[in-house]
Short mmCIF file of C-alpha atoms in Angstrom, two decimals:
data_model
loop_
_atom_site.label_atom_id
_atom_site.label_comp_id
_atom_site.label_asym_id
_atom_site.label_seq_id
_atom_site.Cartn_x
_atom_site.Cartn_y
_atom_site.Cartn_z
CA UNK A 1 35.03 -5.65 10.15
CA UNK A 2 36.81 -8.98 9.51
CA UNK A 3 40.10 -8.64 7.84
CA UNK A 4 40.26 -11.79 6.48
CA UNK A 5 37.22 -11.68 4.39
CA UNK A 6 36.98 -9.02 1.16
CA UNK A 7 33.98 -9.16 -1.52
CA UNK A 8 34.69 -7.92 -4.90
CA UNK A 9 31.84 -6.29 -6.36
CA UNK A 10 31.20 -6.40 -10.25
CA UNK A 11 28.59 -4.35 -11.27
CA UNK A 12 26.78 -4.08 -14.39
CA UNK A 13 26.06 0.10 -13.80
CA UNK A 14 27.78 1.99 -11.68
CA UNK A 15 28.58 5.60 -10.93
CA UNK A 16 31.25 7.16 -12.80
CA UNK A 17 32.70 10.67 -14.20
CA UNK A 18 30.45 10.17 -17.54
CA UNK A 19 27.40 9.39 -15.40
CA UNK A 20 27.33 10.29 -11.70
CA UNK A 21 24.08 8.97 -10.89
CA UNK A 22 23.71 5.50 -12.73
CA UNK A 23 23.82 2.38 -10.40
CA UNK A 24 23.77 4.71 -7.39
CA UNK A 25 21.69 2.08 -5.54
CA UNK A 26 24.74 -0.66 -6.48
CA UNK A 27 27.14 1.91 -5.05
CA UNK A 28 24.52 2.09 -1.38
CA UNK A 29 24.67 -2.11 -1.41
CA UNK A 30 28.58 -1.57 -1.07
CA UNK A 31 28.41 1.11 1.50
CA UNK A 32 25.90 -0.65 3.27
CA UNK A 33 28.09 -3.98 3.51
CA UNK A 34 31.56 -2.32 3.58
CA UNK A 35 30.37 -1.51 7.02
CA UNK A 36 30.63 -4.59 7.93
CA UNK A 37 32.83 -6.42 5.57
CA UNK A 38 35.67 -5.47 2.93
CA UNK A 39 34.05 -4.72 -0.09
CA UNK A 40 36.15 -3.78 -3.28
CA UNK A 41 34.72 -2.51 -6.28
CA UNK A 42 35.46 -3.27 -9.90
CA UNK A 43 33.45 -1.66 -12.82
CA UNK A 44 34.02 -1.64 -16.37
CA UNK A 45 32.81 1.59 -18.89
CA UNK A 46 32.44 2.50 -21.94
CA UNK A 47 33.58 6.33 -22.63
CA UNK A 48 33.11 8.25 -26.08
CA UNK A 49 35.52 10.52 -25.90
CA UNK A 50 38.46 8.16 -24.64
CA UNK A 51 41.50 8.34 -27.17
CA UNK A 52 43.06 5.44 -25.76
CA UNK A 53 41.81 1.55 -26.00
CA UNK A 54 41.59 1.33 -22.13
CA UNK A 55 42.37 3.48 -18.91
CA UNK A 56 42.35 1.97 -15.22
CA UNK A 57 41.56 4.20 -12.36
CA UNK A 58 41.37 3.70 -9.12
CA UNK A 59 39.19 6.14 -6.46
CA UNK A 60 37.88 5.91 -3.32
CA UNK A 61 34.34 6.83 -2.14
CA UNK A 62 32.79 7.08 1.16
CA UNK A 63 35.28 4.21 2.24
CA UNK A 64 34.85 1.90 -0.49
CA UNK A 65 37.98 1.65 -2.92
CA UNK A 66 36.69 1.52 -6.13
CA UNK A 67 38.27 0.79 -9.52
CA UNK A 68 36.90 1.58 -13.02
CA UNK A 69 38.50 0.55 -16.38
CA UNK A 70 37.21 2.50 -18.94
CA UNK A 71 37.53 1.69 -22.58
CA UNK A 72 36.85 3.81 -25.79
CA UNK A 73 33.25 3.34 -26.64
CA UNK A 74 32.29 3.56 -30.39
CA UNK A 75 29.43 6.36 -30.93
CA UNK A 76 28.35 4.12 -34.02
CA UNK A 77 25.34 1.98 -33.38
CA UNK A 78 25.92 -0.06 -36.07
CA UNK A 79 26.39 -4.23 -35.67
CA UNK A 80 30.31 -4.17 -36.39
CA UNK A 81 30.99 -1.23 -33.85
CA UNK A 82 28.57 -2.92 -31.49
CA UNK A 83 30.57 -6.47 -31.99
CA UNK A 84 33.68 -4.38 -31.01
CA UNK A 85 32.22 -2.95 -27.83
CA UNK A 86 31.23 -6.14 -26.77
CA UNK A 87 34.64 -7.18 -27.74
CA UNK A 88 36.40 -4.51 -25.69
CA UNK A 89 34.31 -4.76 -22.61
CA UNK A 90 34.52 -8.52 -22.37
CA UNK A 91 38.56 -8.78 -22.45
CA UNK A 92 38.44 -5.46 -20.27
CA UNK A 93 37.04 -7.73 -17.58
CA UNK A 94 39.81 -9.44 -17.43
CA UNK A 95 42.59 -7.17 -17.89
CA UNK A 96 41.09 -4.85 -15.41
CA UNK A 97 41.18 -7.39 -12.80
CA UNK A 98 44.28 -8.44 -13.81
CA UNK A 99 45.69 -4.68 -13.21
CA UNK A 100 43.58 -4.95 -9.90
CA UNK A 101 45.21 -7.75 -8.70
CA UNK A 102 48.72 -6.42 -9.43
CA UNK A 103 47.93 -4.27 -5.93
CA UNK A 104 45.34 -6.34 -4.32
CA UNK A 105 45.14 -9.94 -2.46
CA UNK A 106 42.52 -12.23 -4.25
CA UNK A 107 38.72 -11.82 -3.00
CA UNK A 108 36.77 -13.93 -1.13
CA UNK A 109 34.55 -14.16 -3.69
CA UNK A 110 32.59 -11.80 -6.25
CA UNK A 111 29.24 -10.42 -6.07
CA UNK A 112 27.71 -9.63 -9.49
CA UNK A 113 25.10 -6.56 -9.64
CA UNK A 114 23.15 -6.35 -12.84
CA UNK A 115 23.10 -9.50 -15.10
CA UNK A 116 24.59 -10.54 -17.29
CA UNK A 117 27.88 -9.06 -18.95
CA UNK A 118 29.23 -8.09 -15.73
CA UNK A 119 29.44 -12.03 -14.67
CA UNK A 120 31.57 -12.88 -17.55
CA UNK A 121 34.23 -13.01 -15.33
CA UNK A 122 33.70 -15.16 -12.35
CA UNK A 123 31.62 -17.05 -14.57
CA UNK A 124 34.80 -18.13 -17.17
CA UNK A 125 36.95 -18.48 -14.22
CA UNK A 126 34.75 -20.98 -12.65
CA UNK A 127 34.25 -23.00 -15.84
CA UNK A 128 38.22 -22.91 -16.20
CA UNK A 129 38.04 -24.40 -12.52
CA UNK A 130 39.50 -21.71 -10.98
CA UNK A 131 38.38 -20.66 -7.53
CA UNK A 132 35.62 -18.30 -8.23
CA UNK A 133 32.01 -18.30 -6.32
CA UNK A 134 29.93 -15.38 -7.02
CA UNK A 135 26.64 -14.24 -5.92
CA UNK A 136 24.24 -12.10 -8.14
CA UNK A 137 21.85 -8.88 -7.37
CA UNK A 138 19.43 -7.94 -9.74
CA UNK A 139 18.05 -4.47 -10.03
CA UNK A 140 17.05 -4.18 -13.95
CA UNK A 141 13.49 -4.29 -14.93
CA UNK A 142 13.91 -5.52 -18.26
CA UNK A 143 12.45 -9.22 -17.00
CA UNK A 144 8.59 -7.01 -16.78
CA UNK A 145 6.57 -7.48 -19.46
CA UNK A 146 6.40 -3.56 -19.95
CA UNK A 147 9.87 -3.43 -20.51
CA UNK A 148 10.17 -6.80 -22.64
CA UNK A 149 14.03 -5.87 -23.05
CA UNK A 150 15.07 -9.52 -22.04
CA UNK A 151 15.40 -11.07 -25.85
CA UNK A 152 17.40 -13.13 -27.29
CA UNK A 153 17.86 -17.05 -27.36
CA UNK A 154 21.73 -16.82 -26.73
CA UNK A 155 21.35 -14.04 -24.32
CA UNK A 156 18.80 -16.13 -22.14
CA UNK A 157 20.85 -19.31 -22.64
CA UNK A 158 23.78 -17.67 -21.19
CA UNK A 159 21.73 -15.95 -18.45
CA UNK A 160 20.45 -19.27 -17.10
CA UNK A 161 23.77 -20.45 -16.90
CA UNK A 162 25.24 -18.10 -14.83
CA UNK A 163 22.49 -17.83 -12.39
CA UNK A 164 22.53 -21.78 -11.71
CA UNK A 165 26.86 -21.74 -11.46
CA UNK A 166 26.56 -18.92 -8.54
CA UNK A 167 26.09 -19.14 -4.88
CA UNK A 168 22.78 -17.60 -5.09
CA UNK A 169 20.59 -14.65 -6.25
CA UNK A 170 18.67 -11.85 -4.92
CA UNK A 171 16.39 -9.36 -6.09
CA UNK A 172 14.99 -5.91 -5.07
CA UNK A 173 11.72 -7.11 -5.03
CA UNK A 174 9.07 -9.94 -4.86
CA UNK A 175 7.78 -8.70 -8.10
CA UNK A 176 11.35 -8.97 -9.85
CA UNK A 177 11.81 -11.99 -8.76
CA UNK A 178 8.25 -13.56 -9.69
CA UNK A 179 9.42 -12.40 -13.32
CA UNK A 180 12.97 -13.63 -12.97
CA UNK A 181 11.26 -16.98 -12.32
CA UNK A 182 8.76 -16.60 -15.24
CA UNK A 183 12.00 -16.44 -17.43
CA UNK A 184 13.61 -19.39 -16.04
CA UNK A 185 16.15 -17.90 -13.76
CA UNK A 186 15.64 -19.58 -10.82
CA UNK A 187 18.13 -20.91 -7.98
CA UNK A 188 17.26 -22.75 -4.81
CA UNK A 189 18.96 -19.59 -2.82
CA UNK A 190 16.72 -17.04 -4.50
CA UNK A 191 16.01 -14.23 -1.78
CA UNK A 192 14.71 -10.68 -1.86
CA UNK A 193 16.90 -7.81 -0.27
CA UNK A 194 15.49 -4.48 -1.06
CA UNK A 195 17.48 -1.33 -1.81
CA UNK A 196 19.11 0.77 0.60
CA UNK A 197 18.00 3.90 1.58
CA UNK A 198 21.46 6.51 2.53
CA UNK A 199 21.85 7.37 6.41
CA UNK A 200 21.80 10.79 5.06
CA UNK A 201 18.16 10.38 4.82
CA UNK A 202 17.50 8.84 8.29
CA UNK A 203 19.26 11.63 9.88
CA UNK A 204 17.15 14.34 8.84
CA UNK A 205 14.38 14.65 11.43
CA UNK A 206 13.15 18.33 10.71
CA UNK A 207 11.09 18.98 7.34
CA UNK A 208 12.84 21.90 6.30
CA UNK A 209 10.80 25.03 4.89
CA UNK A 210 7.10 24.50 5.57
CA UNK A 211 5.59 24.52 2.11
CA UNK A 212 1.79 24.79 1.90
CA UNK A 213 0.58 21.84 -0.28
CA UNK A 214 4.03 21.46 -1.71
CA UNK A 215 4.81 18.25 -3.95
CA UNK A 216 7.92 16.75 -5.73
CA UNK A 217 8.72 14.06 -8.21
CA UNK A 218 12.43 12.91 -8.37
CA UNK A 219 13.10 10.78 -11.22
CA UNK A 220 15.57 10.33 -14.14
CA UNK A 221 12.12 11.60 -16.62
CA UNK A 222 13.04 8.22 -18.56
CA UNK A 223 10.46 8.17 -21.73
CA UNK A 224 7.82 5.53 -21.65
CA UNK A 225 8.55 4.84 -17.70
CA UNK A 226 8.25 7.93 -15.29
CA UNK A 227 5.07 9.44 -17.28
CA UNK A 228 5.82 13.40 -16.54
CA UNK A 229 3.43 14.48 -18.62
CA UNK A 230 0.52 12.87 -16.85
CA UNK A 231 1.83 14.06 -13.41
CA UNK A 232 1.51 17.26 -15.04
CA UNK A 233 -1.76 16.51 -16.54
CA UNK A 234 -3.09 15.83 -13.18
CA UNK A 235 -2.15 19.15 -11.59
CA UNK A 236 -3.73 20.86 -14.46
CA UNK A 237 -6.83 19.57 -13.66
CA UNK A 238 -6.41 20.64 -9.75
CA UNK A 239 -5.22 24.04 -11.03
CA UNK A 240 -8.32 24.17 -13.16
CA UNK A 241 -10.34 22.89 -9.85
CA UNK A 242 -8.70 25.72 -8.30
CA UNK A 243 -6.66 23.60 -5.76
CA UNK A 244 -4.06 25.79 -4.39
CA UNK A 245 -0.36 23.72 -4.61
CA UNK A 246 3.53 24.19 -5.89
CA UNK A 247 5.11 21.31 -7.90
CA UNK A 248 9.81 20.61 -7.57
CA UNK A 249 9.89 18.21 -10.64
CA UNK A 250 13.64 16.78 -9.62
CA UNK A 251 16.34 15.49 -12.27
CA UNK A 252 16.66 15.00 -15.85
CA UNK A 253 16.51 12.81 -18.93
CA UNK A 254 14.68 12.04 -22.20
CA UNK A 255 11.03 13.27 -21.41
CA UNK A 256 13.02 16.58 -19.21
CA UNK A 257 12.22 18.84 -22.33
CA UNK A 258 8.45 17.28 -22.59
CA UNK A 259 7.72 18.56 -19.04
CA UNK A 260 9.01 21.93 -19.56
CA UNK A 261 7.07 22.40 -22.67
CA UNK A 262 3.53 20.87 -20.71
CA UNK A 263 4.21 23.56 -17.73
CA UNK A 264 3.59 26.35 -20.56
CA UNK A 265 1.05 24.35 -22.19
CA UNK A 266 -0.73 24.12 -19.31
CA UNK A 267 -0.17 27.63 -17.74
CA UNK A 268 0.97 25.71 -14.57
CA UNK A 269 1.20 28.45 -11.79
CA UNK A 270 3.70 26.93 -9.33
CA UNK A 271 5.95 24.24 -11.23
CA UNK A 272 9.85 24.78 -10.25
CA UNK A 273 12.28 22.25 -12.18
CA UNK A 274 15.64 21.73 -10.44
CA UNK A 275 17.60 19.74 -13.06
CA UNK A 276 20.05 17.07 -11.66
CA UNK A 277 21.04 16.86 -8.28
CA UNK A 278 22.14 14.58 -5.74
CA UNK A 279 23.07 13.53 -1.76
CA UNK A 280 21.97 16.65 0.42
CA UNK A 281 20.16 18.59 -2.43
CA UNK A 282 17.59 15.41 -2.81
CA UNK A 283 17.17 15.24 0.87
CA UNK A 284 15.86 19.31 0.87
CA UNK A 285 13.69 19.04 -1.59
CA UNK A 286 12.07 15.56 -0.31
CA UNK A 287 11.51 16.56 3.14
CA UNK A 288 9.83 19.70 2.38
CA UNK A 289 7.04 18.03 0.42
CA UNK A 290 3.85 16.76 1.62
CA UNK A 291 4.10 13.92 -0.66
CA UNK A 292 6.22 12.49 -3.50
CA UNK A 293 4.27 11.59 -6.64
CA UNK A 294 5.55 9.26 -8.94
CA UNK A 295 3.37 8.16 -11.94
CA UNK A 296 5.17 5.60 -13.45
CA UNK A 297 4.24 3.09 -16.31
CA UNK A 298 6.20 0.25 -14.82
CA UNK A 299 8.96 -0.07 -12.15
CA UNK A 300 11.13 -2.53 -9.93
CA UNK A 301 11.85 -0.98 -6.63
CA UNK A 302 12.32 3.04 -7.27
CA UNK A 303 15.17 4.02 -4.46
CA UNK A 304 13.72 7.49 -4.40
CA UNK A 305 10.35 5.68 -2.53
CA UNK A 306 12.72 4.31 -0.22
CA UNK A 307 14.58 7.84 0.53
CA UNK A 308 10.90 9.29 1.18
CA UNK A 309 9.93 6.72 3.47
CA UNK A 310 12.87 7.13 5.22
CA UNK A 311 12.63 10.97 5.62
CA UNK A 312 8.72 10.29 6.88
CA UNK A 313 7.37 11.81 3.61
CA UNK A 314 4.32 9.68 2.19
CA UNK A 315 4.11 8.69 -1.32
CA UNK A 316 1.31 8.85 -3.87
CA UNK A 317 2.61 6.08 -6.85
CA UNK A 318 1.11 3.52 -8.95
CA UNK A 319 0.33 -0.14 -8.58
CA UNK A 320 3.32 -1.50 -10.52
CA UNK A 321 6.10 -4.00 -10.01
CA UNK A 322 7.55 -3.73 -6.45
CA UNK A 323 5.71 -0.39 -4.98
CA UNK A 324 2.73 -2.39 -3.45
CA UNK A 325 5.57 -3.97 -1.82
CA UNK A 326 6.48 -0.51 -0.32
CA UNK A 327 3.03 1.51 -0.11
CA UNK A 328 -0.18 0.73 2.05
CA UNK A 329 -2.90 3.12 3.46
CA UNK A 330 0.00 4.19 6.82
CA UNK A 331 2.32 5.56 4.09
CA UNK A 332 0.72 6.57 0.49
CA UNK A 333 -1.92 6.12 -1.78
CA UNK A 334 -2.00 3.47 -4.51
CA UNK A 335 -3.63 4.52 -7.95
CA UNK A 336 -3.42 2.57 -11.23
CA UNK A 337 -0.95 3.49 -13.84
CA UNK A 338 -2.36 6.03 -16.55
CA UNK A 339 -5.35 7.04 -14.62
CA UNK A 340 -4.90 10.80 -14.70
CA UNK A 341 -7.92 11.51 -12.55
CA UNK A 342 -7.23 8.98 -10.14
CA UNK A 343 -3.83 10.96 -9.55
CA UNK A 344 -5.55 14.29 -9.08
CA UNK A 345 -7.84 12.84 -6.97
CA UNK A 346 -5.28 11.49 -4.79
CA UNK A 347 -3.48 14.82 -4.54
CA UNK A 348 -6.53 16.69 -3.88
CA UNK A 349 -7.07 14.08 -0.64
CA UNK A 350 -3.63 14.95 0.85
CA UNK A 351 -4.23 18.92 -0.17
CA UNK A 352 -7.67 18.84 1.86
CA UNK A 353 -6.25 16.72 4.43
CA UNK A 354 -9.11 14.16 3.31
CA UNK A 355 -5.87 11.74 4.51
CA UNK A 356 -3.28 11.98 6.39
CA UNK A 357 -0.06 10.31 7.79
CA UNK A 358 2.25 10.18 11.01
CA UNK A 359 5.24 10.91 9.24
CA UNK A 360 7.23 9.66 12.32
CA UNK A 361 5.52 6.29 11.68
CA UNK A 362 6.46 6.37 8.27
CA UNK A 363 10.23 7.04 8.77
CA UNK A 364 10.47 4.15 12.04
CA UNK A 365 9.31 1.37 9.95
CA UNK A 366 11.45 2.41 6.92
CA UNK A 367 14.22 2.40 9.30
CA UNK A 368 13.23 -1.01 10.05
CA UNK A 369 13.25 -2.30 6.25
CA UNK A 370 15.69 0.14 4.22
CA UNK A 371 18.60 1.39 6.54
CA UNK A 372 21.90 0.31 5.40
CA UNK A 373 22.96 -1.98 8.87
CA UNK A 374 19.63 -3.67 8.34
CA UNK A 375 20.72 -4.61 4.31
CA UNK A 376 24.08 -5.45 5.16
CA UNK A 377 22.87 -7.87 7.82
CA UNK A 378 20.84 -9.58 5.23
CA UNK A 379 23.34 -9.74 2.68
CA UNK A 380 25.47 -11.83 5.23
CA UNK A 381 23.17 -14.15 6.02
CA UNK A 382 23.04 -14.71 2.43
CA UNK A 383 26.55 -15.15 1.97
CA UNK A 384 26.44 -17.64 4.86
CA UNK A 385 23.68 -19.43 3.54
CA UNK A 386 26.16 -20.36 0.41
CA UNK A 387 29.22 -21.28 2.76
CA UNK A 388 30.90 -18.35 3.18
CA UNK A 389 32.39 -17.85 7.28
CA UNK A 390 31.84 -14.63 8.46
#
């Protein structure tokens, strides 16, 4: 690792004490790059339960020095509260960076993850003539037509300016890059660099308990996106057709209670819910399955697919977002979104062994695409193209 270079990650999302899993894919990028070049993380995060206006904390997670500035976030959603929140966040970036610099040397450059507010600090510094080169990585699906939350003239104008003043930008899928370009977010160095699957997924070589016709779904149960009700409807059809199976639903979120209600309504016999789990528990849940099921209405590049493939577990998923870039006949089955009939037929093909997969090959191919050292090297080449001497 170079001793003369240090990158400061500025994420828009990052795991913290109020949300343990949010932005975990950004942390995976940080850990991967930190194995080659020193990476620090500085994150500004709202906390509705705080009494003080700001609180600055440092922790070390898997070797990455992580600095979080929590600010008092109002529970109100009115316009004045939202304006005050924006002011606290923006000022907090500069105040937190000042606190960071009191005990740290200046980073060689910044790497912004998730636009746009996370880029305020280096963008303003650069526009004021200070040396503040920054790179960008985007993960957010808001640019996709199905999400369509990238709205507002001022937001779009500011985001275009932020992108144009950066040293380069990456997206985690070709599909996301296409839609960002469609919104005028273009750069002479715009690359696609994947999410990372953690080493714990590659290190697991055995399947775990050999369950018969067992399937798993892992998500945040997001409304209007993950379509967990559609998954359960497909399994209801399979049960009515006398297929034998079991299903584990991993995670929680907005549609968690809806999913449990559907299980009762459909009288599904062998469906279990784990709630939110992480680390080895996710590895265990996926590796004992015959296939991972993802029936999303829209997606970007789901990390759970990289994790499943890294375990050698095939994936049945929808033809949305960046998923078709990840799944083909060698590692899974693609179906159209909202086509419950197609999903049930795809699952039936796995149950009856009409289709089969080479789990070792799935795992080997995934290692070439999603392993940490592979992704880290791609970022090093990206930085070098921007003029960084690494």
